[in-house]
PDB file of C-alpha atoms in Angstrom:
ATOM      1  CA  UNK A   1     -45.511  12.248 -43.724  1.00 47.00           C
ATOM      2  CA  UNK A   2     -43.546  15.690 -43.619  1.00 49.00           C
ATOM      3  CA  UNK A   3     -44.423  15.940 -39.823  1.00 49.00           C
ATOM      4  CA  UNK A   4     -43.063  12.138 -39.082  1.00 47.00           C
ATOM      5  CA  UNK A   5     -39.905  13.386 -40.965  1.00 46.00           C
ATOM      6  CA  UNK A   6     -39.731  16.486 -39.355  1.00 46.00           C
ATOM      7  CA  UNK A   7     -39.581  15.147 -35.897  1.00 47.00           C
ATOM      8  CA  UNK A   8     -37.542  12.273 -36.820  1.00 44.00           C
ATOM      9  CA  UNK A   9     -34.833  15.103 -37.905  1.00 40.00           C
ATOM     10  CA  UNK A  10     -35.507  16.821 -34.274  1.00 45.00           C
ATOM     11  CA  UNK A  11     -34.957  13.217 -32.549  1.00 43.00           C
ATOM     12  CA  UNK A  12     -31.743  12.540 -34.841  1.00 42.00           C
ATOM     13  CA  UNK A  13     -30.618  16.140 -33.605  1.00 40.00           C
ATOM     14  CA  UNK A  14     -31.064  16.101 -30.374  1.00 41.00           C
ATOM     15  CA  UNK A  15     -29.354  12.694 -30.378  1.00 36.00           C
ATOM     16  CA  UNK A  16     -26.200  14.312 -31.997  1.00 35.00           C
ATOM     17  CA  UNK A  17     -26.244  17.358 -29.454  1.00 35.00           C
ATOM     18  CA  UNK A  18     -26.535  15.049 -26.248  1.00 37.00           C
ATOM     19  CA  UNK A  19     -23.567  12.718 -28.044  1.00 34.00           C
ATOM     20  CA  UNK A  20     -22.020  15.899 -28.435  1.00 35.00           C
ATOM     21  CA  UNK A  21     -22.186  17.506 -24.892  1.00 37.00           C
ATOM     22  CA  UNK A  22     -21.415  13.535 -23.493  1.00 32.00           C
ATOM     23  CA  UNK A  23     -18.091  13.374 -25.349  1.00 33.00           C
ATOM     24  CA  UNK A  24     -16.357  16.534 -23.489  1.00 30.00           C
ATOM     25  CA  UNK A  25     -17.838  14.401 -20.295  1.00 29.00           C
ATOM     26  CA  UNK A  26     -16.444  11.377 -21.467  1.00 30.00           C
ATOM     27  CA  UNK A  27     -13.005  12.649 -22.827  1.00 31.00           C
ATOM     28  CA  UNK A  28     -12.716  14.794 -19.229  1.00 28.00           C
ATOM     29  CA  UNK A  29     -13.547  11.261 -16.925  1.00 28.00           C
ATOM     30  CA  UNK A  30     -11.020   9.207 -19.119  1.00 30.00           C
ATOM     31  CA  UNK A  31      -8.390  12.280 -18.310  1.00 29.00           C
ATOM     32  CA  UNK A  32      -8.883  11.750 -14.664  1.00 29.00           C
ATOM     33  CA  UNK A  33      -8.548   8.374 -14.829  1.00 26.00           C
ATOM     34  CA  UNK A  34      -5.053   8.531 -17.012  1.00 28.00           C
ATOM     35  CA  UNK A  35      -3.725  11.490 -14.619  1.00 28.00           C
ATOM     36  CA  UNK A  36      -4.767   9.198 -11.831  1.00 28.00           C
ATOM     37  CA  UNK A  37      -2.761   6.171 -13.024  1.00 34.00           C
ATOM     38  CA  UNK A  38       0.683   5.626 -11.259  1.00 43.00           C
ATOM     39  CA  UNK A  39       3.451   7.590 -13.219  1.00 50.00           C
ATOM     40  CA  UNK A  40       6.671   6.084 -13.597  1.00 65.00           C
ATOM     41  CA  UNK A  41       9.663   7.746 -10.905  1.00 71.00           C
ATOM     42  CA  UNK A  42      11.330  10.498 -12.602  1.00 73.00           C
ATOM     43  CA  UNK A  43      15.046   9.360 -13.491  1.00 82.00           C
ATOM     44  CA  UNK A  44      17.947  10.526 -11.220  1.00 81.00           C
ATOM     45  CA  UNK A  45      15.806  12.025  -8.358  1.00 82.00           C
ATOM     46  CA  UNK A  46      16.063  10.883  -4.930  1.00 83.00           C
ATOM     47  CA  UNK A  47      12.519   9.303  -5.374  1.00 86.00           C
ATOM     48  CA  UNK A  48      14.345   6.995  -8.011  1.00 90.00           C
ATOM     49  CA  UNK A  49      17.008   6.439  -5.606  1.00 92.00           C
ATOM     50  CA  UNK A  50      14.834   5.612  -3.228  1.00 93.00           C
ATOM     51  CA  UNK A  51      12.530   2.760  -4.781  1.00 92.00           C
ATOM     52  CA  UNK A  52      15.925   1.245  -6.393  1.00 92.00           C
ATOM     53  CA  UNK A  53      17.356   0.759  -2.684  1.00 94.00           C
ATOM     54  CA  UNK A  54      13.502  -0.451  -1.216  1.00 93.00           C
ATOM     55  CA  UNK A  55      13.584  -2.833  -4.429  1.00 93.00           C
ATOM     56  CA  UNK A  56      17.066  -4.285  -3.281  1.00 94.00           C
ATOM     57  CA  UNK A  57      15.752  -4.634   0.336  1.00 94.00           C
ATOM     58  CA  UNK A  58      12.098  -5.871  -0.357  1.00 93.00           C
ATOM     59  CA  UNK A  59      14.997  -8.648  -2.102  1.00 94.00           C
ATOM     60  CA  UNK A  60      16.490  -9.023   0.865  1.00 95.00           C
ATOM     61  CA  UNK A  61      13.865  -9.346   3.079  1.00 94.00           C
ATOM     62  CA  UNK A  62      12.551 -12.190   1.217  1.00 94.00           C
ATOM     63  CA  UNK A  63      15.338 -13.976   1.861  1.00 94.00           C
ATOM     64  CA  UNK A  64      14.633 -13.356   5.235  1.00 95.00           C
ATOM     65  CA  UNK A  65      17.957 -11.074   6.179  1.00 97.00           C
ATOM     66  CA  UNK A  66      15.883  -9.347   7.878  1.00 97.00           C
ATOM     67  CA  UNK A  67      18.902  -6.783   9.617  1.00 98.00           C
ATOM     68  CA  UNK A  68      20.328  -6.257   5.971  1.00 98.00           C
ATOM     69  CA  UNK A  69      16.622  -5.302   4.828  1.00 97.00           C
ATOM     70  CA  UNK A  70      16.772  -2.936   7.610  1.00 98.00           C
ATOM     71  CA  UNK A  71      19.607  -1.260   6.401  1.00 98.00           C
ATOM     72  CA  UNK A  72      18.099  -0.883   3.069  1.00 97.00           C
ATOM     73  CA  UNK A  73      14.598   0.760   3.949  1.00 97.00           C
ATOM     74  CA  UNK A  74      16.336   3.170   6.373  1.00 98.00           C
ATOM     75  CA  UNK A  75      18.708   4.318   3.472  1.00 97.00           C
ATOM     76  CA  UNK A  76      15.446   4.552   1.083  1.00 96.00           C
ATOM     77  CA  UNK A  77      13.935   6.720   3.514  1.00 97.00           C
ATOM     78  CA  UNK A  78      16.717   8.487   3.851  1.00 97.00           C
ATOM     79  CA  UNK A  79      16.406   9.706   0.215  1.00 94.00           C
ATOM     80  CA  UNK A  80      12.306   9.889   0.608  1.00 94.00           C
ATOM     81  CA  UNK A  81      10.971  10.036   4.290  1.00 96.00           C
ATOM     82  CA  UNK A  82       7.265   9.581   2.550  1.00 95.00           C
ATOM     83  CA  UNK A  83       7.825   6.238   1.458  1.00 95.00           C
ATOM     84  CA  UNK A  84       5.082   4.507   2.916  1.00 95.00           C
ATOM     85  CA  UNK A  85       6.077   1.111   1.650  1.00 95.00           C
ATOM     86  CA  UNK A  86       9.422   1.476   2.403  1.00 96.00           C
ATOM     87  CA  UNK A  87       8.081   2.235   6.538  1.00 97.00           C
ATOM     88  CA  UNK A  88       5.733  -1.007   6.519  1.00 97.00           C
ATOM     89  CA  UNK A  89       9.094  -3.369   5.079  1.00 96.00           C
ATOM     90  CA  UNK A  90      11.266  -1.412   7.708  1.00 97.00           C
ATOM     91  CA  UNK A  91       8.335  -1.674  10.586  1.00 97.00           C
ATOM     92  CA  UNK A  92       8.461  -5.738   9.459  1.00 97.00           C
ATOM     93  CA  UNK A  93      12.155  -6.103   9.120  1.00 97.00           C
ATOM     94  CA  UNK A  94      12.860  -4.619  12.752  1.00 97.00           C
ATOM     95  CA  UNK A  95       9.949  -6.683  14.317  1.00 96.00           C
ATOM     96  CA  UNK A  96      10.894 -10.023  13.061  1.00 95.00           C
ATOM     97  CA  UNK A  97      14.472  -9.142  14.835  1.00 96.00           C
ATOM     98  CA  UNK A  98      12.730  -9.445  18.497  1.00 95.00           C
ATOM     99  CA  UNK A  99      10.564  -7.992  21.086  1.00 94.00           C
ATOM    100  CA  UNK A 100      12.785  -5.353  21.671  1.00 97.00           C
ATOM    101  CA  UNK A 101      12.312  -3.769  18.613  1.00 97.00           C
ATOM    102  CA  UNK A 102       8.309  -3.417  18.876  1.00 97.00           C
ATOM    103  CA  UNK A 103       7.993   0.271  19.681  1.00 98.00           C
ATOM    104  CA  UNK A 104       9.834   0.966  16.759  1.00 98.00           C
ATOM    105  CA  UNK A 105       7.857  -1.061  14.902  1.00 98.00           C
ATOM    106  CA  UNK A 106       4.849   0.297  15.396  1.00 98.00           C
ATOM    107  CA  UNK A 107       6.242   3.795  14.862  1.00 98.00           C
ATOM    108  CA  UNK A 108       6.939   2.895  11.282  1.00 98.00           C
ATOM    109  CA  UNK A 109       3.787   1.164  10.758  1.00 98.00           C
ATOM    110  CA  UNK A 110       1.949   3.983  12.045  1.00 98.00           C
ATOM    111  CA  UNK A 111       3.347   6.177   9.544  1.00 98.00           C
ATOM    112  CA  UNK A 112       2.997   4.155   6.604  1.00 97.00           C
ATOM    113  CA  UNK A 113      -0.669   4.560   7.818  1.00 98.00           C
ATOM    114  CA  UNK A 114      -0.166   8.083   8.153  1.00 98.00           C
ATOM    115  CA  UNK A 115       1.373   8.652   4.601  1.00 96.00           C
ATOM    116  CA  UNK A 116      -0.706   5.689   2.971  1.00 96.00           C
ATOM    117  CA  UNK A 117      -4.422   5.026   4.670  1.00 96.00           C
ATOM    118  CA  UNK A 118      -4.738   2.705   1.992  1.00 95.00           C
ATOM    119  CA  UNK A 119      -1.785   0.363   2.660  1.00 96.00           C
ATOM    120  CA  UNK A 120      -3.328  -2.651   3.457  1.00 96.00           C
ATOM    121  CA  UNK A 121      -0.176  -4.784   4.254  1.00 95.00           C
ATOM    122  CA  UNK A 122       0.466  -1.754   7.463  1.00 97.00           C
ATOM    123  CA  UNK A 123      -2.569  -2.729   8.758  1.00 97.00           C
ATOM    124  CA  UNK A 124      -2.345  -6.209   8.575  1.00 96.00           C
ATOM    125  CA  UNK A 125       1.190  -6.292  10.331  1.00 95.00           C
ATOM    126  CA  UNK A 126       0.262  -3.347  12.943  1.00 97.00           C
ATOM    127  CA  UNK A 127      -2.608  -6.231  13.856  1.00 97.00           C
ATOM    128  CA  UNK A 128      -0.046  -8.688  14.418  1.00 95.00           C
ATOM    129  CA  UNK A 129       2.508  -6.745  15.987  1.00 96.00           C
ATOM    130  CA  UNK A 130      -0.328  -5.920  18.633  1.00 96.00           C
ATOM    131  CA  UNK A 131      -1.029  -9.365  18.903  1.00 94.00           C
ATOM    132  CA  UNK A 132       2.250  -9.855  19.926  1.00 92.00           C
ATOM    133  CA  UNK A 133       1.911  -7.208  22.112  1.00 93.00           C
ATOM    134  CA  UNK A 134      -1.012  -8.681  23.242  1.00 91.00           C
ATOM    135  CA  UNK A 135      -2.835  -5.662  22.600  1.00 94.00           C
ATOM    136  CA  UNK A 136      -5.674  -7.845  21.359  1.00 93.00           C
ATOM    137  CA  UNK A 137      -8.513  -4.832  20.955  1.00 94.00           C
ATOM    138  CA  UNK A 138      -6.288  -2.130  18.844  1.00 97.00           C
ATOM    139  CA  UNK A 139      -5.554  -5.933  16.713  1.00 96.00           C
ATOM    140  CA  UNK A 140      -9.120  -6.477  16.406  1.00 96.00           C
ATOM    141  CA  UNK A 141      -9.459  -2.807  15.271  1.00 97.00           C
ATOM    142  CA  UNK A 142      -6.653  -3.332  12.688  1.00 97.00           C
ATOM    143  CA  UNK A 143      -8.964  -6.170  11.420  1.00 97.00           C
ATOM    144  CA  UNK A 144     -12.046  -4.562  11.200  1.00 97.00           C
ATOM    145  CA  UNK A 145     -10.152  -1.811   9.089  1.00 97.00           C
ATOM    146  CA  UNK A 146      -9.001  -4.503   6.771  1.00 96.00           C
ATOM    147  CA  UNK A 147     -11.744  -6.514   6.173  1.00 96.00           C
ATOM    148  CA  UNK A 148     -13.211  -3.327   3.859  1.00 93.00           C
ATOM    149  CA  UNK A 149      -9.501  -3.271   2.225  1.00 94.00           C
ATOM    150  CA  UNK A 150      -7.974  -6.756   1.625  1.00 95.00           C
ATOM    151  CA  UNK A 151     -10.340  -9.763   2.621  1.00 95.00           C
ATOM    152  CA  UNK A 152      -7.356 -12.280   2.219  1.00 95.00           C
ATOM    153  CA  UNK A 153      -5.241  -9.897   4.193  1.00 95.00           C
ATOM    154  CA  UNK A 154      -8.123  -9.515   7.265  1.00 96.00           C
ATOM    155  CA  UNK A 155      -8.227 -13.726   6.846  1.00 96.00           C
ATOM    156  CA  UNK A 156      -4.633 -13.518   7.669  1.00 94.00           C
ATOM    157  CA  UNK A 157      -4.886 -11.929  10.628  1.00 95.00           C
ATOM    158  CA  UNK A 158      -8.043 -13.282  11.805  1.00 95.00           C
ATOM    159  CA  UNK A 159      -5.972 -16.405  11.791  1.00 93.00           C
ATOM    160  CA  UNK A 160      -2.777 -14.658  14.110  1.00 91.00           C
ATOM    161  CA  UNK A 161      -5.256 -12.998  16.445  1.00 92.00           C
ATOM    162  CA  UNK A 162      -6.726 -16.702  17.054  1.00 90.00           C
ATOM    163  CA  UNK A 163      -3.581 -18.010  17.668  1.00 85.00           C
ATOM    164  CA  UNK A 164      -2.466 -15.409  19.532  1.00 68.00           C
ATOM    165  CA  UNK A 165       0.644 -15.421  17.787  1.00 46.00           C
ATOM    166  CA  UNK A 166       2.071 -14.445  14.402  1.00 42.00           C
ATOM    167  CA  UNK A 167       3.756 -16.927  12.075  1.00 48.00           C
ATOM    168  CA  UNK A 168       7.366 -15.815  11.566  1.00 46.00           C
ATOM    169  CA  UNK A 169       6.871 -17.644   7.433  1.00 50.00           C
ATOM    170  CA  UNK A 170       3.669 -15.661   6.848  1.00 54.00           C
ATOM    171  CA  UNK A 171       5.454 -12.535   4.642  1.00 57.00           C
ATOM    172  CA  UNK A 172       1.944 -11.461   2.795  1.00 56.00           C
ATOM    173  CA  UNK A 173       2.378  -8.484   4.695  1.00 59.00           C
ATOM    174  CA  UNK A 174       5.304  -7.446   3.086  1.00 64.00           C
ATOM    175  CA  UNK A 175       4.559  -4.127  -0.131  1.00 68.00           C
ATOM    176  CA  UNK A 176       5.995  -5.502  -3.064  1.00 68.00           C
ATOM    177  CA  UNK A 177       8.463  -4.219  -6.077  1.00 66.00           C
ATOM    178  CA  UNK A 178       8.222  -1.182  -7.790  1.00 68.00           C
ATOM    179  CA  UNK A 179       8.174  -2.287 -11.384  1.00 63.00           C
TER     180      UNK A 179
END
C-alpha cells in the first residue's frame, strides 16, 4: 500500500511541476498575443491626425465624392506617409475619377502592398484596376494572392476579371474606419 501511495505522491508531483513550468509558457503566449493586439493611436500625434482625416474621407468616399475623398487621404498621408489604408482609399478615389488617373493608382496601391502585404482590399482593387487596364495576367495574379486572404474579396474579382470590367457600385474594396 505504502508503494501505491508513494508513487501516487510522485505522479501528483510531477503533475504540479509540469503545471508549473506550463504556466510561465502560458502567461508568456497570452503576452504575445495582448502586445500583438491593435493599440489605440496615441492622442495628439500626427498618427491621430492622420486616421481622424482618413475617417472623414473613408466618409466621403462612401458617398461617392470621390475628388473630396482625394483630398482627404492625401492630407492623412501627409501627416503619416505609412498609412497603408489611407494609399488603397486614395489609389480608389483617384481611379474611379477616370482613366487618366490609373498610373497613379496603381502607385498607391502598390504601396499599400508595400507597407501592408496583408491588405486584402489593395489587392482586390490593384486586380481590377488591371482589368481595366486590361492587364488581365498581373489581375489574375492579384486573384490568386487573394484567394489565400479574403475568399469573398477573390469572388469579387473573379467576377470583374469575367466581365472584363469593374462595377463603379462595388466599394468592398474600400479599408474601413478606425474605431
Amino acid at each position: 500500500m505504502h508503494g501505491k501511495c508513494s508513487a501516487a505522491v510522485e505522479s501528483g508531483r510531477r503533475l504540479l511541476l509540469c503545471a508549473a513550468g506550463a504556466a510561465p509558457l502560458l502567461a508568456w503566449s497570452h503576452a504575445l498575443a495582448v502586445e500583438s493586439d491593435p493599440l489605440p493611436v496615441p492622442q495628439g500625434t500626427p498618427r491621430e491626425r492622420a486616421v481622424r482625416v482618413y475617417n472623414e474621407g473613408v466618409k466621403v468616399l462612401l458617398e461617392r465624392r470621390h475628388a473630396e475623398a482625394q483630398k482627404l487621404f492625401e492630407q492623412a498621408l501627409a501627416l503619416d506617409e505609412k498609412f497603408a489604408e489611407a494609399h488603397n482609399n486614395l489609389a480608389y478615389s483617384v481611379r474611379m475619377q477616370g482613366a487618366q488617373h490609373f498610373e497613379r493608382a496603381l502607385r498607391h496601391y502598390n504601396r499599400a502592398i508595400e507597407l501592408k502585404p496583408a491588405l486584402a482590399q489593395a489587392y482586390m482593387y490593384r486586380g481590377v484596376l488591371f482589368t481595366q487596364m486590361g492587364d488581365m495576367a498581373k489581375a489574375r495574379a492579384d486573384h490568386a494572392r487573394l484567394l489565400g486572404m479574403d475568399r469573398d474579396l477573390a469572388a469579387r474579382l473573379a467576377l470583374a476579371i469575367d466581365k472584363a470590367v469593374a462595377s463603379p457600385d462595388d466599394r468592398s474594396g474600400i479599408a474601413g474606419q478606425y474605431e
